[in-house]
């Protein structure tokens, strides 16, 4: 055996063995409990980055660990292959998005295989393939029939140059992120899924998930369940103006009303006054993201209309304001500037009254001081509120709600921040929406026998809208219902559509007669999901929603897709997230070429706990490589020494060897506990200490090696299995070199020997009057009297006890003795 560690040779040897023995091909049934371990599949962007390496190494460590626990582990891999980046890259390169995507998949698959991840590649899927997206088209037609999918006009961000809808995040300073064109707000027909029908269930289900609390909090906030009151303010010349508020306790503080520029009241005013029309049009929002809404200047125009306060009868001016959105709530608000910061800023801008109506309990100062510099947004006791003065929030809420309901001017209502999911995109590189538009029949679902609606792949994209709209061979068709000429839908699905159910398809990727079969119920839910916290809202929420849709269609029996979630931290370099724009990236391929895959894996695991940020360190990488070289060299030396050594004898251990064996099992005990908590970095540390312990033993010569051989044989067996999930190549090869049969992956997790943990003597702290005064060593089986005698005999303890009478001696077994004088 060569004493020098050559990573490339070792890793090729291990991977060839795995491939020849189909090591990672998992059966859908058989012995052992199932364990489904899944890392969020990548977008085929071109090449792996270090974030990928970290994410997939963490998932692979978990999968291999569970395999060694005797479980039947499914760990698949695929490609989230549709999306706008591919389309834009294709435009830049003058090639079809399909070619760019498939080339990237081939390259990235090779990189993943080089890292030795234990994927069952037979289950690989790419969401841009018709055999995959056929089934989401099929499900969509079922949702159409149930009324869970529908089409309506919706205001969108429209890029007039790229001829497409933009997400809020793609609008920067009012311009399209790619074209730089001024973004327009347009109303165009869009397809939606009724995710709001599942809002309560999505909210309640969070309580049952073993997910990081910040992720669950973000989803709760996104769903945004609130309890409030819907109130009507009568507006002479218009009619009742509905608003929704969660703070009816501030009703007496309403000093003006505000509506969105698209509100019917605003349109009515604009239609009657051309001067106001242009002013109102200028207030239509260019950006609707929360961040933009929070930071933009608060602008408005007085409509001249007045609303009647339902309790006081006061006349409140009605404004059109740019911070009120038509697609949120009623598109109108009662403005309470004393207790809402946006209302306060607007009121200051236009010199509108600011009336405080809530004060902290015990406040006896000038109420105006509460709102002089900002809105007072806390809850408290009511002031300036007529008969409700002195009431706290809930009492005031109930009293005002009761009155409004009795008068017929309002009612309690539960509202959600969550909106139905708009799933249509005016882009090319996506799954075609399976609908045919017929002038006589309206929108008609594509029949099952005509699915999939295949996306033409041999196209040229130039950025001027979707090429599907210029391909009559695609959009010209006949109505399935009446047979007349009709037009095929040219919008494609939001790419979150594909990633919302891929985890289920991995269970039966070869199925061509249905979306899923019984294997989905065998494997779901995913027991461990790994991915970035940036997916806390959209992907993870949509995947939970899709699971409930599939459940209600009878496709799966589970309510939730992912039982446990691990959100890995970012990879940093020089204190910043690795980014091409910052020029601080590290090429994983160069790292692997220089040091090997095991070194890359070991460093990413050892450098930080999985859920925390990892700071890149070239020295850390070199250190990880040195450890693997030491491990290889130590094992090689032992194998050579063992050839002429006596048979190992566990009964022949001397004191040093027993101490090392005890240390090995103590480290194993802690490491096994840490594995269950996914604290992998401390496991590497334990492995390093194990190697140090074995290395410090003197290597015997001649016939005196039975004890040494026994402890090192056992120690290497433990150490290699402990490290096998993290550095699978070197441990696989060394395991075979040491003479073990089969793959180390199937060798089983090492078990702690309680006998090895026993100590002949134990050290006990000795306190006098609760203060540490000494330490004594006693026999591990010493009784109470013997321990007391040893403690009282300790010289420093005697000095502090002195001539005083000992009133009591308290012995805490295995830890300390406390002498009370």
mmCIF file of N, CA and C in Angstrom, residues 40-85:
data_model
loop_
_atom_site.group_PDB
_atom_site.id
_atom_site.type_symbol
_atom_site.label_atom_id
_atom_site.label_comp_id
_atom_site.label_asym_id
_atom_site.label_seq_id
_atom_site.Cartn_x
_atom_site.Cartn_y
_atom_site.Cartn_z
ATOM 1 N N UNK A 40 -32.454 20.941 -2.178
ATOM 2 C CA UNK A 40 -33.143 21.702 -3.226
ATOM 3 C C UNK A 40 -32.372 21.584 -4.538
ATOM 4 N N UNK A 41 -33.074 21.155 -5.597
ATOM 5 C CA UNK A 41 -32.355 20.916 -6.844
ATOM 6 C C UNK A 41 -31.909 22.232 -7.477
ATOM 7 N N UNK A 42 -30.801 22.156 -8.246
ATOM 8 C CA UNK A 42 -30.197 23.400 -8.735
ATOM 9 C C UNK A 42 -30.820 23.880 -10.036
ATOM 10 N N UNK A 43 -30.640 25.157 -10.270
ATOM 11 C CA UNK A 43 -30.912 25.714 -11.580
ATOM 12 C C UNK A 43 -29.655 25.481 -12.423
ATOM 13 N N UNK A 44 -29.773 24.942 -13.622
ATOM 14 C CA UNK A 44 -28.566 24.649 -14.427
ATOM 15 C C UNK A 44 -27.954 25.916 -15.002
ATOM 16 N N UNK A 45 -27.280 26.643 -14.166
ATOM 17 C CA UNK A 45 -26.778 27.965 -14.535
ATOM 18 C C UNK A 45 -25.469 27.907 -15.289
ATOM 19 N N UNK A 46 -24.813 26.757 -15.299
ATOM 20 C CA UNK A 46 -23.560 26.656 -16.040
ATOM 21 C C UNK A 46 -22.500 25.870 -15.308
ATOM 22 N N UNK A 47 -22.295 26.154 -14.028
ATOM 23 C CA UNK A 47 -21.270 25.469 -13.236
ATOM 24 C C UNK A 47 -21.623 25.586 -11.766
ATOM 25 N N UNK A 48 -21.148 24.615 -10.997
ATOM 26 C CA UNK A 48 -21.393 24.668 -9.557
ATOM 27 C C UNK A 48 -20.626 25.828 -8.935
ATOM 28 N N UNK A 49 -21.206 26.428 -7.900
ATOM 29 C CA UNK A 49 -20.465 27.385 -7.081
ATOM 30 C C UNK A 49 -20.335 26.798 -5.677
ATOM 31 N N UNK A 50 -19.607 27.485 -4.818
ATOM 32 C CA UNK A 50 -19.322 26.915 -3.503
ATOM 33 C C UNK A 50 -20.582 26.766 -2.660
ATOM 34 N N UNK A 51 -21.588 27.600 -2.917
ATOM 35 C CA UNK A 51 -22.857 27.419 -2.216
ATOM 36 C C UNK A 51 -23.473 26.068 -2.545
ATOM 37 N N UNK A 52 -23.386 25.674 -3.825
ATOM 38 C CA UNK A 52 -23.849 24.343 -4.219
ATOM 39 C C UNK A 52 -23.071 23.259 -3.464
ATOM 40 N N UNK A 53 -21.744 23.402 -3.467
ATOM 41 C CA UNK A 53 -20.906 22.371 -2.842
ATOM 42 C C UNK A 53 -21.296 22.201 -1.383
ATOM 43 N N UNK A 54 -21.509 23.314 -0.701
ATOM 44 C CA UNK A 54 -21.859 23.212 0.720
ATOM 45 C C UNK A 54 -23.243 22.588 0.901
ATOM 46 N N UNK A 55 -24.200 23.086 0.140
ATOM 47 C CA UNK A 55 -25.573 22.583 0.268
ATOM 48 C C UNK A 55 -25.624 21.081 0.034
ATOM 49 N N UNK A 56 -25.018 20.635 -1.061
ATOM 50 C CA UNK A 56 -25.147 19.217 -1.419
ATOM 51 C C UNK A 56 -24.253 18.322 -0.571
ATOM 52 N N UNK A 57 -23.172 18.873 -0.037
ATOM 53 C CA UNK A 57 -22.368 18.073 0.889
ATOM 54 C C UNK A 57 -23.144 17.821 2.175
ATOM 55 N N UNK A 58 -23.811 18.844 2.679
ATOM 56 C CA UNK A 58 -24.612 18.666 3.901
ATOM 57 C C UNK A 58 -25.685 17.603 3.682
ATOM 58 N N UNK A 59 -26.387 17.690 2.562
ATOM 59 C CA UNK A 59 -27.416 16.688 2.276
ATOM 60 C C UNK A 59 -26.829 15.301 2.153
ATOM 61 N N UNK A 60 -25.668 15.197 1.521
ATOM 62 C CA UNK A 60 -25.047 13.892 1.322
ATOM 63 C C UNK A 60 -24.574 13.296 2.648
ATOM 64 N N UNK A 61 -24.050 14.127 3.522
ATOM 65 C CA UNK A 61 -23.638 13.640 4.848
ATOM 66 C C UNK A 61 -24.842 13.063 5.586
ATOM 67 N N UNK A 62 -25.951 13.780 5.532
ATOM 68 C CA UNK A 62 -27.160 13.289 6.204
ATOM 69 C C UNK A 62 -27.633 11.966 5.594
ATOM 70 N N UNK A 63 -27.611 11.890 4.268
ATOM 71 C CA UNK A 63 -28.093 10.673 3.605
ATOM 72 C C UNK A 63 -27.201 9.475 3.932
ATOM 73 N N UNK A 64 -25.903 9.671 3.868
ATOM 74 C CA UNK A 64 -24.983 8.565 4.153
ATOM 75 C C UNK A 64 -25.074 8.139 5.619
ATOM 76 N N UNK A 65 -25.223 9.116 6.513
ATOM 77 C CA UNK A 65 -25.372 8.780 7.934
ATOM 78 C C UNK A 65 -26.611 7.916 8.158
ATOM 79 N N UNK A 66 -27.716 8.292 7.524
ATOM 80 C CA UNK A 66 -28.949 7.511 7.697
ATOM 81 C C UNK A 66 -28.807 6.121 7.082
ATOM 82 N N UNK A 67 -28.083 6.006 5.983
ATOM 83 C CA UNK A 67 -27.831 4.680 5.406
ATOM 84 C C UNK A 67 -27.065 3.818 6.395
ATOM 85 N N UNK A 68 -26.077 4.395 7.057
ATOM 86 C CA UNK A 68 -25.283 3.631 8.018
ATOM 87 C C UNK A 68 -26.074 3.310 9.276
ATOM 88 N N UNK A 69 -27.196 3.990 9.465
ATOM 89 C CA UNK A 69 -28.095 3.639 10.564
ATOM 90 C C UNK A 69 -29.022 2.486 10.165
ATOM 91 N N UNK A 70 -28.872 1.990 8.955
ATOM 92 C CA UNK A 70 -29.673 0.850 8.512
ATOM 93 C C UNK A 70 -30.945 1.223 7.786
ATOM 94 N N UNK A 71 -31.083 2.505 7.445
ATOM 95 C CA UNK A 71 -32.306 2.930 6.780
ATOM 96 C C UNK A 71 -32.159 2.817 5.259
ATOM 97 N N UNK A 72 -33.284 2.722 4.608
ATOM 98 C CA UNK A 72 -33.362 2.663 3.139
ATOM 99 C C UNK A 72 -33.496 4.098 2.649
ATOM 100 N N UNK A 73 -32.402 4.630 2.101
ATOM 101 C CA UNK A 73 -32.321 6.075 1.871
ATOM 102 C C UNK A 73 -32.505 6.411 0.392
ATOM 103 N N UNK A 74 -33.441 7.308 0.139
ATOM 104 C CA UNK A 74 -33.622 7.883 -1.193
ATOM 105 C C UNK A 74 -32.992 9.266 -1.201
ATOM 106 N N UNK A 75 -31.999 9.440 -2.070
ATOM 107 C CA UNK A 75 -31.398 10.761 -2.266
ATOM 108 C C UNK A 75 -31.273 10.987 -3.783
ATOM 109 N N UNK A 76 -32.219 11.670 -4.382
ATOM 110 C CA UNK A 76 -32.200 11.888 -5.832
ATOM 111 C C UNK A 76 -31.645 13.260 -6.193
ATOM 112 N N UNK A 77 -31.527 13.502 -7.471
ATOM 113 C CA UNK A 77 -31.058 14.799 -7.961
ATOM 114 C C UNK A 77 -31.708 15.091 -9.314
ATOM 115 N N UNK A 78 -31.986 16.355 -9.557
ATOM 116 C CA UNK A 78 -32.591 16.768 -10.819
ATOM 117 C C UNK A 78 -32.282 18.221 -11.100
ATOM 118 N N UNK A 79 -33.059 18.804 -12.013
ATOM 119 C CA UNK A 79 -32.730 20.136 -12.513
ATOM 120 C C UNK A 79 -33.981 20.984 -12.616
ATOM 121 N N UNK A 80 -33.922 22.136 -12.010
ATOM 122 C CA UNK A 80 -34.996 23.127 -12.082
ATOM 123 C C UNK A 80 -34.737 23.954 -13.347
ATOM 124 N N UNK A 81 -35.142 23.416 -14.491
ATOM 125 C CA UNK A 81 -34.512 23.787 -15.756
ATOM 126 C C UNK A 81 -35.176 24.925 -16.522
ATOM 127 N N UNK A 82 -36.424 25.247 -16.215
ATOM 128 C CA UNK A 82 -37.064 26.368 -16.898
ATOM 129 C C UNK A 82 -36.692 27.668 -16.187
ATOM 130 N N UNK A 83 -36.880 28.785 -16.888
ATOM 131 C CA UNK A 83 -36.702 30.057 -16.199
ATOM 132 C C UNK A 83 -36.120 31.142 -17.080
ATOM 133 N N UNK A 84 -36.284 32.353 -16.627
ATOM 134 C CA UNK A 84 -35.872 33.517 -17.392
ATOM 135 C C UNK A 84 -34.364 33.620 -17.565
ATOM 136 N N UNK A 85 -33.530 33.216 -16.575
ATOM 137 C CA UNK A 85 -32.080 33.322 -16.796
ATOM 138 C C UNK A 85 -31.618 32.563 -18.039
#
